[in-house]
Amino acid sequence: MSEPRTLAPPERRVAVVSGVERLGAYHLVTAHDASGPQYPRPGQFYMLAAEACWGGGGDERPYLPRAFSFARAHVEPEGVSLGFLLEAIGPGTRQLAELTSDDGLAIVGPLGIGFRPPPEGARPLLVGGGIGVAPLLCLQEELDDSTVLLGFRSAAHAQAAALFTGEPQVVTDDGSVGRQALVTELLAAELDAEPGAAVHACGPPPMLEAVRALCAERGVAAQLALESGMACGFGACFGCVVPTKDGYVRLCLDGPVLDAGLLETALFAGAGHS
Ligand SMILES: Cc1cc2nc3c(=O)[nH]c(=O)nc-3n(C[C@H](O)[C@H](O)[C@H](O)COP(=O)(O)OP(=O)(O)OC[C@H]3O[C@@H](n4cnc5c(N)ncnc54)[C@H](O)[C@@H]3O)c2cc1C
Ligand code: FES
């Protein structure tokens, strides 16, 4: 696959945390990256670790850095301000959520292949589920005009919708914000209402599989930002392989954004890491 990608400098560097904002169920970690590329592609990701105390002690996880899509990249006089939206679900994400201003954030990236721009004249539909809304924030900033469809578990998670401009359509599992519905119901309605859509989606595997199937049935082009367990992030460990119609690919190199047409399914067995 020969997609354009922004290449990462070939080493780990340390960005400086400028703030950590609590947004309902999520945290927005912002850091100043003085020496990395200023224009990562939406959908690319960074491997992150707190500079200090990652692991904390002999047998304490996390040992490995963790993969995160960037949600924002704003050029600054010297470097770039990177924003990462994260959900604290385990030792790595909890430690990142506890960072404070001026802490060091060890980063490698940007890595992988992000979203390609929609074809000329197509109507971009951005479809996000839960923490998967993160890479759609910078994609919305890049596109002149797009329709944003978001699904969350609850009102606390749906607070992330406020980061989008305009009026994203929001549904929740419990009906606490918007209708009680799945985001794929919004997608089906949009696809059936008007032709010419180009879908860009990120979210949990069952959501992505439903997006893939809906688009396949209607012959609509879709790009899916997928996840698998990533130990290195740059092609060395083969921990992130996923099956495609062209054989297995390393998601960190050939993804994480793949054309939906390459997949029989977006449901992969989840892989953990240390
Ligand atoms: C390309 C990419 C982009 C990502 N972007 C974001 C982001 O923007 N925001 C965000 O909050 N998270 C993102 N993630 C997920 C994030 O990397 C994991 O949530 C994180 O590694 C969990 O680390 P932990 O130590 O907190 O929890 P762990 O204890 O390592 O994991 C907690 C649970 O989640 C499972 N898990 C961990 N990572 C994955 C994975 N990649 N796929 C499937 N299951 C997993 C584990 O098996 C375990 O059950 C991304 C992952 C990838 C691969
Ligand atoms: S994460 Fe190591 S090869 Fe992809």
mmCIF file of C-alpha atoms and ligand atoms in Angstrom:
data_model
loop_
_atom_site.group_PDB
_atom_site.id
_atom_site.type_symbol
_atom_site.label_atom_id
_atom_site.label_comp_id
_atom_site.label_asym_id
_atom_site.label_seq_id
_atom_site.Cartn_x
_atom_site.Cartn_y
_atom_site.Cartn_z
ATOM 1 C CA MET A 1 0.000 0.000 0.000
ATOM 2 C CA SER A 2 1.469 3.357 -0.967
ATOM 3 C CA GLU A 3 -0.489 5.916 0.999
ATOM 4 C CA PRO A 4 0.995 9.317 1.875
ATOM 5 C CA ARG A 5 2.095 9.485 5.491
ATOM 6 C CA THR A 6 3.887 11.980 7.693
ATOM 7 C CA LEU A 7 7.064 10.292 8.883
ATOM 8 C CA ALA A 8 8.115 10.269 12.525
ATOM 9 C CA PRO A 9 11.607 11.345 13.591
ATOM 10 C CA PRO A 10 13.476 8.087 14.230
ATOM 11 C CA GLU A 11 13.655 8.306 18.010
ATOM 12 C CA ARG A 12 11.692 8.783 21.181
ATOM 13 C CA ARG A 13 11.474 12.444 22.242
ATOM 14 C CA VAL A 14 9.950 14.226 25.202
ATOM 15 C CA ALA A 15 7.037 16.642 24.810
ATOM 16 C CA VAL A 16 6.002 18.933 27.666
ATOM 17 C CA VAL A 17 2.476 18.610 29.040
ATOM 18 C CA SER A 18 0.642 21.939 28.886
ATOM 19 C CA GLY A 19 -2.592 20.760 30.490
ATOM 20 C CA VAL A 20 -4.939 17.898 31.282
ATOM 21 C CA GLU A 21 -8.625 18.752 31.096
ATOM 22 C CA ARG A 22 -11.349 16.483 32.439
ATOM 23 C CA LEU A 23 -14.248 16.140 29.992
ATOM 24 C CA GLY A 24 -16.886 13.994 31.633
ATOM 25 C CA ALA A 25 -15.680 10.403 31.264
ATOM 26 C CA TYR A 26 -12.580 11.395 29.265
ATOM 27 C CA HIS A 27 -9.378 13.415 29.651
ATOM 28 C CA LEU A 28 -7.863 15.760 27.080
ATOM 29 C CA VAL A 29 -4.066 15.752 27.444
ATOM 30 C CA THR A 30 -2.319 18.617 25.642
ATOM 31 C CA ALA A 31 1.447 18.664 25.143
ATOM 32 C CA HIS A 32 3.983 20.846 23.332
ATOM 33 C CA ASP A 33 6.111 18.855 20.884
ATOM 34 C CA ALA A 34 9.069 21.078 19.992
ATOM 35 C CA SER A 35 10.766 18.879 17.403
ATOM 36 C CA GLY A 36 8.149 16.626 15.796
ATOM 37 C CA PRO A 37 6.363 17.154 12.459
ATOM 38 C CA GLN A 38 3.812 19.966 12.522
ATOM 39 C CA TYR A 39 1.345 18.343 10.136
ATOM 40 C CA PRO A 40 0.529 14.763 11.139
ATOM 41 C CA ARG A 41 -2.357 13.238 9.126
ATOM 42 C CA PRO A 42 -5.677 12.810 10.957
ATOM 43 C CA GLY A 43 -5.900 9.128 11.876
ATOM 44 C CA GLN A 44 -2.164 8.739 12.493
ATOM 45 C CA PHE A 45 -1.165 7.875 16.062
ATOM 46 C CA TYR A 46 1.599 8.356 18.632
ATOM 47 C CA MET A 47 3.062 5.914 21.159
ATOM 48 C CA LEU A 48 2.875 7.674 24.549
ATOM 49 C CA ALA A 49 4.381 7.092 27.987
ATOM 50 C CA ALA A 50 4.828 9.342 31.001
ATOM 51 C CA GLU A 51 8.520 10.326 31.093
ATOM 52 C CA ALA A 52 8.758 9.637 34.841
ATOM 53 C CA CYS A 53 7.709 6.539 36.747
ATOM 54 C CA TRP A 54 6.257 4.614 33.764
ATOM 55 C CA GLY A 55 5.930 1.232 35.404
ATOM 56 C CA GLY A 56 6.704 2.765 38.770
ATOM 57 C CA GLY A 57 8.515 -0.276 40.123
ATOM 58 C CA GLY A 58 9.906 -3.721 39.353
ATOM 59 C CA ASP A 59 6.711 -5.575 38.546
ATOM 60 C CA GLU A 60 4.278 -2.764 37.902
ATOM 61 C CA ARG A 61 2.531 -2.317 34.563
ATOM 62 C CA PRO A 62 2.655 -0.536 32.166
ATOM 63 C CA TYR A 63 6.016 -1.566 30.738
ATOM 64 C CA LEU A 64 5.225 -0.586 27.162
ATOM 65 C CA PRO A 65 4.102 2.776 25.754
ATOM 66 C CA ARG A 66 0.462 2.997 24.628
ATOM 67 C CA ALA A 67 -0.984 3.951 21.217
ATOM 68 C CA PHE A 68 -3.163 7.063 20.863
ATOM 69 C CA SER A 69 -4.644 8.821 17.853
ATOM 70 C CA PHE A 70 -4.046 12.547 18.099
ATOM 71 C CA ALA A 71 -7.237 14.594 18.389
ATOM 72 C CA ARG A 72 -5.646 17.969 17.684
ATOM 73 C CA ALA A 73 -2.406 19.300 16.211
ATOM 74 C CA HIS A 74 -2.037 23.075 16.227
ATOM 75 C CA VAL A 75 1.109 24.700 14.885
ATOM 76 C CA GLU A 76 2.859 26.924 17.421
ATOM 77 C CA PRO A 77 5.797 29.332 16.951
ATOM 78 C CA GLU A 78 8.200 26.580 18.011
ATOM 79 C CA GLY A 79 6.754 23.166 17.359
ATOM 80 C CA VAL A 80 3.226 21.870 17.593
ATOM 81 C CA SER A 81 0.612 21.531 20.328
ATOM 82 C CA LEU A 82 -0.768 17.977 20.310
ATOM 83 C CA GLY A 83 -4.049 17.024 21.947
ATOM 84 C CA PHE A 84 -4.925 13.440 22.941
ATOM 85 C CA LEU A 85 -8.390 12.445 24.139
ATOM 86 C CA LEU A 86 -8.183 9.410 26.360
ATOM 87 C CA GLU A 87 -10.320 7.148 28.468
ATOM 88 C CA ALA A 88 -8.625 5.955 31.660
ATOM 89 C CA ILE A 89 -9.319 2.207 31.519
ATOM 90 C CA GLY A 90 -6.070 0.659 32.752
ATOM 91 C CA PRO A 91 -2.627 1.383 34.222
ATOM 92 C CA GLY A 92 -1.245 3.282 31.210
ATOM 93 C CA THR A 93 -4.221 5.494 30.507
ATOM 94 C CA ARG A 94 -4.722 6.181 34.237
ATOM 95 C CA GLN A 95 -1.114 7.346 34.565
ATOM 96 C CA LEU A 96 -1.405 9.582 31.500
ATOM 97 C CA ALA A 97 -4.630 11.087 32.853
ATOM 98 C CA GLU A 98 -2.807 12.003 36.091
ATOM 99 C CA LEU A 99 -0.086 14.029 34.349
ATOM 100 C CA THR A 100 0.051 17.731 35.183
ATOM 101 C CA SER A 101 1.437 20.804 33.435
ATOM 102 C CA ASP A 102 5.204 20.731 32.770
ATOM 103 C CA ASP A 103 5.431 16.935 33.177
ATOM 104 C CA GLY A 104 7.359 15.129 30.449
ATOM 105 C CA LEU A 105 5.427 13.016 27.934
ATOM 106 C CA ALA A 106 7.639 10.555 26.041
ATOM 107 C CA ILE A 107 6.377 10.260 22.462
ATOM 108 C CA VAL A 108 7.132 8.416 19.242
ATOM 109 C CA GLY A 109 5.194 9.490 16.180
ATOM 110 C CA PRO A 110 3.276 10.310 14.134
ATOM 111 C CA LEU A 111 2.963 6.672 13.059
ATOM 112 C CA GLY A 112 0.914 4.687 10.560
ATOM 113 C CA ILE A 113 -1.382 5.804 7.774
ATOM 114 C CA GLY A 114 -4.255 8.144 8.520
ATOM 115 C CA PHE A 115 -7.470 9.067 6.732
ATOM 116 C CA ARG A 116 -7.239 9.994 3.076
ATOM 117 C CA PRO A 117 -9.223 13.080 2.019
ATOM 118 C CA PRO A 118 -12.664 12.193 0.595
ATOM 119 C CA PRO A 119 -12.930 12.041 -3.216
ATOM 120 C CA GLU A 120 -13.684 15.369 -4.937
ATOM 121 C CA GLY A 121 -17.414 16.149 -4.681
ATOM 122 C CA ALA A 122 -18.171 13.434 -2.109
ATOM 123 C CA ARG A 123 -20.144 14.237 1.056
ATOM 124 C CA PRO A 124 -17.931 13.378 4.048
ATOM 125 C CA LEU A 125 -19.712 11.600 6.892
ATOM 126 C CA LEU A 126 -17.664 11.269 10.102
ATOM 127 C CA VAL A 127 -18.949 8.479 12.340
ATOM 128 C CA GLY A 128 -17.536 8.116 15.866
ATOM 129 C CA GLY A 129 -18.264 5.840 18.782
ATOM 130 C CA GLY A 130 -17.018 6.557 22.319
ATOM 131 C CA ILE A 131 -13.311 7.332 22.586
ATOM 132 C CA GLY A 132 -13.144 6.642 18.829
ATOM 133 C CA VAL A 133 -14.291 10.216 18.253
ATOM 134 C CA ALA A 134 -10.674 11.360 18.947
ATOM 135 C CA PRO A 135 -9.227 11.224 15.394
ATOM 136 C CA LEU A 136 -12.442 12.661 13.938
ATOM 137 C CA LEU A 137 -11.802 15.969 15.731
ATOM 138 C CA CYS A 138 -8.708 16.794 13.686
ATOM 139 C CA LEU A 139 -10.358 15.365 10.572
ATOM 140 C CA GLN A 140 -13.329 17.708 11.012
ATOM 141 C CA GLU A 141 -10.882 20.630 11.347
ATOM 142 C CA GLU A 142 -9.213 19.628 8.083
ATOM 143 C CA LEU A 143 -12.420 19.265 6.053
ATOM 144 C CA ASP A 144 -14.354 22.367 4.936
ATOM 145 C CA ASP A 145 -17.706 20.747 5.450
ATOM 146 C CA SER A 146 -18.707 17.421 6.945
ATOM 147 C CA THR A 147 -21.589 15.757 8.746
ATOM 148 C CA VAL A 148 -20.630 14.398 12.173
ATOM 149 C CA LEU A 149 -22.512 11.469 13.752
ATOM 150 C CA LEU A 150 -21.533 10.480 17.291
ATOM 151 C CA GLY A 151 -22.617 7.722 19.661
ATOM 152 C CA PHE A 152 -21.746 7.473 23.364
ATOM 153 C CA ARG A 153 -22.606 5.260 26.332
ATOM 154 C CA SER A 154 -23.914 8.039 28.582
ATOM 155 C CA ALA A 155 -24.105 11.788 29.170
ATOM 156 C CA ALA A 156 -20.663 11.776 30.830
ATOM 157 C CA HIS A 157 -19.090 10.293 27.689
ATOM 158 C CA ALA A 158 -21.165 12.545 25.415
ATOM 159 C CA GLN A 159 -19.427 15.637 26.834
ATOM 160 C CA ALA A 160 -16.739 14.983 24.204
ATOM 161 C CA ALA A 161 -19.257 16.068 21.545
ATOM 162 C CA ALA A 162 -18.695 19.668 22.693
ATOM 163 C CA LEU A 163 -15.170 19.517 21.204
ATOM 164 C CA PHE A 164 -16.659 19.384 17.687
ATOM 165 C CA THR A 165 -17.665 22.533 15.836
ATOM 166 C CA GLY A 166 -21.140 22.999 14.366
ATOM 167 C CA GLU A 167 -23.892 20.683 15.476
ATOM 168 C CA PRO A 168 -22.896 17.041 15.517
ATOM 169 C CA GLN A 169 -25.777 14.554 15.730
ATOM 170 C CA VAL A 170 -25.457 12.721 19.056
ATOM 171 C CA VAL A 171 -27.158 9.569 20.345
ATOM 172 C CA THR A 172 -26.496 7.600 23.545
ATOM 173 C CA ASP A 173 -26.983 4.029 24.732
ATOM 174 C CA ASP A 174 -29.085 5.214 27.690
ATOM 175 C CA GLY A 175 -30.915 8.101 25.980
ATOM 176 C CA SER A 176 -29.438 10.660 28.413
ATOM 177 C CA VAL A 177 -28.290 12.832 25.472
ATOM 178 C CA GLY A 178 -30.087 12.759 22.124
ATOM 179 C CA ARG A 179 -32.136 9.693 21.242
ATOM 180 C CA GLN A 180 -31.509 6.262 22.754
ATOM 181 C CA ALA A 181 -29.986 4.678 19.661
ATOM 182 C CA LEU A 182 -26.810 3.388 18.061
ATOM 183 C CA VAL A 183 -24.771 5.750 15.910
ATOM 184 C CA THR A 184 -25.132 3.285 13.038
ATOM 185 C CA GLU A 185 -28.870 4.084 12.992
ATOM 186 C CA LEU A 186 -27.931 7.712 12.250
ATOM 187 C CA LEU A 187 -25.534 6.498 9.582
ATOM 188 C CA ALA A 188 -28.150 4.312 7.863
ATOM 189 C CA ALA A 189 -30.575 7.255 7.770
ATOM 190 C CA GLU A 190 -27.913 9.580 6.284
ATOM 191 C CA LEU A 191 -26.847 7.031 3.667
ATOM 192 C CA ASP A 192 -30.433 6.411 2.618
ATOM 193 C CA ALA A 193 -31.328 10.129 2.545
ATOM 194 C CA GLU A 194 -28.682 11.291 0.078
ATOM 195 C CA PRO A 195 -26.191 9.541 -2.214
ATOM 196 C CA GLY A 196 -22.511 10.446 -2.663
ATOM 197 C CA ALA A 197 -21.292 9.884 0.906
ATOM 198 C CA ALA A 198 -17.693 9.080 1.842
ATOM 199 C CA VAL A 199 -17.606 7.557 5.334
ATOM 200 C CA HIS A 200 -14.761 7.996 7.848
ATOM 201 C CA ALA A 201 -15.312 6.000 11.027
ATOM 202 C CA CYS A 202 -13.619 5.179 14.315
ATOM 203 C CA GLY A 203 -15.069 3.361 17.297
ATOM 204 C CA PRO A 204 -15.388 -0.027 18.968
ATOM 205 C CA PRO A 205 -15.105 -3.124 16.729
ATOM 206 C CA PRO A 206 -18.856 -3.983 16.687
ATOM 207 C CA MET A 207 -19.644 -0.424 15.576
ATOM 208 C CA LEU A 208 -16.992 -0.537 12.844
ATOM 209 C CA GLU A 209 -18.285 -3.892 11.660
ATOM 210 C CA ALA A 210 -21.822 -2.461 11.439
ATOM 211 C CA VAL A 211 -20.454 0.572 9.519
ATOM 212 C CA ARG A 212 -18.561 -1.740 7.162
ATOM 213 C CA ALA A 213 -21.656 -3.863 6.494
ATOM 214 C CA LEU A 214 -23.997 -0.858 5.989
ATOM 215 C CA CYS A 215 -21.569 0.732 3.516
ATOM 216 C CA ALA A 216 -20.888 -2.561 1.704
ATOM 217 C CA GLU A 217 -24.642 -3.157 1.203
ATOM 218 C CA ARG A 218 -25.004 0.282 -0.365
ATOM 219 C CA GLY A 219 -21.708 0.406 -2.314
ATOM 220 C CA VAL A 220 -20.496 3.409 -0.259
ATOM 221 C CA ALA A 221 -16.745 3.988 0.209
ATOM 222 C CA ALA A 222 -15.661 3.840 3.866
ATOM 223 C CA GLN A 223 -12.385 4.256 5.716
ATOM 224 C CA LEU A 224 -12.187 2.634 9.144
ATOM 225 C CA ALA A 225 -9.687 3.581 11.875
ATOM 226 C CA LEU A 226 -9.072 0.228 13.553
ATOM 227 C CA GLU A 227 -7.391 -0.889 16.767
ATOM 228 C CA SER A 228 -5.306 -3.842 17.772
ATOM 229 C CA GLY A 229 -2.821 -4.382 20.578
ATOM 230 C CA MET A 230 0.349 -2.433 19.679
ATOM 231 C CA ALA A 231 3.603 -3.131 21.478
ATOM 232 C CA CYS A 232 6.067 -1.183 19.302
ATOM 233 C CA GLY A 233 4.006 0.948 16.882
ATOM 234 C CA PHE A 234 6.544 0.802 14.040
ATOM 235 C CA GLY A 235 6.468 -2.651 12.499
ATOM 236 C CA ALA A 236 8.935 -4.605 14.631
ATOM 237 C CA CYS A 237 6.843 -6.859 16.893
ATOM 238 C CA PHE A 238 4.039 -8.150 14.595
ATOM 239 C CA GLY A 239 1.722 -7.878 17.598
ATOM 240 C CA CYS A 240 -0.817 -5.801 15.664
ATOM 241 C CA VAL A 241 -1.482 -8.026 12.615
ATOM 242 C CA VAL A 242 -5.053 -8.192 11.322
ATOM 243 C CA PRO A 243 -6.515 -10.263 8.475
ATOM 244 C CA THR A 244 -7.541 -8.535 5.224
ATOM 245 C CA LYS A 245 -8.643 -9.845 1.842
ATOM 246 C CA ASP A 246 -4.989 -9.330 0.762
ATOM 247 C CA GLY A 247 -3.601 -11.348 3.680
ATOM 248 C CA TYR A 248 -2.375 -10.225 7.080
ATOM 249 C CA VAL A 249 -1.164 -6.624 7.521
ATOM 250 C CA ARG A 250 0.526 -4.875 10.406
ATOM 251 C CA LEU A 251 -2.018 -2.290 11.511
ATOM 252 C CA CYS A 252 0.693 0.077 12.788
ATOM 253 C CA LEU A 253 2.298 0.270 9.328
ATOM 254 C CA ASP A 254 -0.508 -0.337 6.817
ATOM 255 C CA GLY A 255 -3.214 1.209 9.065
ATOM 256 C CA PRO A 256 -4.615 2.030 11.480
ATOM 257 C CA VAL A 257 -6.963 3.460 8.819
ATOM 258 C CA LEU A 258 -7.939 0.827 6.244
ATOM 259 C CA ASP A 259 -10.415 0.856 3.377
ATOM 260 C CA ALA A 260 -13.489 -1.053 4.507
ATOM 261 C CA GLY A 261 -13.485 -2.871 1.166
ATOM 262 C CA LEU A 262 -10.241 -4.613 2.196
ATOM 263 C CA LEU A 263 -11.955 -6.330 5.121
ATOM 264 C CA GLU A 264 -14.222 -9.353 5.416
ATOM 265 C CA THR A 265 -14.979 -8.123 8.932
ATOM 266 C CA ALA A 266 -13.850 -5.389 11.318
ATOM 267 C CA LEU A 267 -14.239 -7.745 14.293
ATOM 268 C CA PHE A 268 -10.781 -8.883 15.347
ATOM 269 C CA ALA A 269 -9.832 -10.744 18.497
ATOM 270 C CA GLY A 270 -8.656 -8.069 20.973
ATOM 271 C CA ALA A 271 -4.980 -8.233 21.915
ATOM 272 C CA GLY A 272 -3.628 -7.009 25.232
ATOM 273 C CA HIS A 273 -0.152 -5.817 26.125
ATOM 274 C CA SER A 274 2.083 -5.306 29.175
HETATM 275 C C1 LIG B 1 -3.963 3.140 16.774
HETATM 276 C C2 LIG B 1 -4.598 3.265 18.130
HETATM 277 C C3 LIG B 1 -5.135 4.480 18.518
HETATM 278 C C4 LIG B 1 -5.712 4.597 19.786
HETATM 279 N N1 LIG B 1 -6.221 5.829 20.141
HETATM 280 C C5 LIG B 1 -6.745 5.980 21.376
HETATM 281 C C6 LIG B 1 -7.234 7.266 21.779
HETATM 282 O O1 LIG B 1 -7.216 8.250 21.042
HETATM 283 N N2 LIG B 1 -7.724 7.353 23.056
HETATM 284 C C7 LIG B 1 -7.760 6.291 23.922
HETATM 285 O O2 LIG B 1 -8.194 6.442 25.076
HETATM 286 N N3 LIG B 1 -7.315 5.074 23.539
HETATM 287 C C8 LIG B 1 -6.802 4.914 22.303
HETATM 288 N N4 LIG B 1 -6.333 3.684 21.919
HETATM 289 C C9 LIG B 1 -6.433 2.558 22.879
HETATM 290 C C10 LIG B 1 -5.321 2.668 23.882
HETATM 291 O O3 LIG B 1 -4.079 2.395 23.277
HETATM 292 C C11 LIG B 1 -5.582 1.636 24.986
HETATM 293 O O4 LIG B 1 -6.775 1.960 25.634
HETATM 294 C C12 LIG B 1 -4.470 1.676 25.996
HETATM 295 O O5 LIG B 1 -3.355 1.087 25.412
HETATM 296 C C13 LIG B 1 -4.850 0.952 27.260
HETATM 297 O O6 LIG B 1 -3.719 0.933 28.085
HETATM 298 P P1 LIG B 1 -3.877 0.750 29.656
HETATM 299 O O7 LIG B 1 -2.542 0.418 30.200
HETATM 300 O O8 LIG B 1 -4.583 1.932 30.240
HETATM 301 O O9 LIG B 1 -4.878 -0.468 29.806
HETATM 302 P P2 LIG B 1 -4.583 -2.027 29.568
HETATM 303 O O10 LIG B 1 -4.628 -2.707 30.893
HETATM 304 O O11 LIG B 1 -3.403 -2.240 28.703
HETATM 305 O O12 LIG B 1 -5.891 -2.382 28.737
HETATM 306 C C14 LIG B 1 -7.179 -2.355 29.341
HETATM 307 C C15 LIG B 1 -8.081 -3.270 28.525
HETATM 308 O O13 LIG B 1 -8.195 -2.787 27.157
HETATM 309 C C16 LIG B 1 -7.697 -3.802 26.253
HETATM 310 N N5 LIG B 1 -6.918 -3.106 25.212
HETATM 311 C C17 LIG B 1 -5.852 -2.324 25.392
HETATM 312 N N6 LIG B 1 -5.417 -1.825 24.215
HETATM 313 C C18 LIG B 1 -6.220 -2.340 23.274
HETATM 314 C C19 LIG B 1 -6.297 -2.226 21.872
HETATM 315 N N7 LIG B 1 -5.453 -1.452 21.190
HETATM 316 N N8 LIG B 1 -7.249 -2.925 21.211
HETATM 317 C C20 LIG B 1 -8.130 -3.696 21.888
HETATM 318 N N9 LIG B 1 -8.131 -3.817 23.235
HETATM 319 C C21 LIG B 1 -7.194 -3.162 23.902
HETATM 320 C C22 LIG B 1 -6.836 -4.723 27.082
HETATM 321 O O14 LIG B 1 -6.790 -6.024 26.522
HETATM 322 C C23 LIG B 1 -7.545 -4.690 28.418
HETATM 323 O O15 LIG B 1 -8.654 -5.551 28.415
HETATM 324 C C24 LIG B 1 -5.755 3.492 20.668
HETATM 325 C C25 LIG B 1 -5.217 2.268 20.273
HETATM 326 C C26 LIG B 1 -4.656 2.152 19.013
HETATM 327 C C27 LIG B 1 -4.070 0.825 18.601
HETATM 328 S S1 FES B 2 2.809 -2.714 16.904
HETATM 329 FE FE1 FES B 2 4.649 -3.799 16.590
HETATM 330 S S2 FES B 2 4.462 -4.444 14.523
HETATM 331 FE FE2 FES B 2 2.697 -3.239 14.816
#
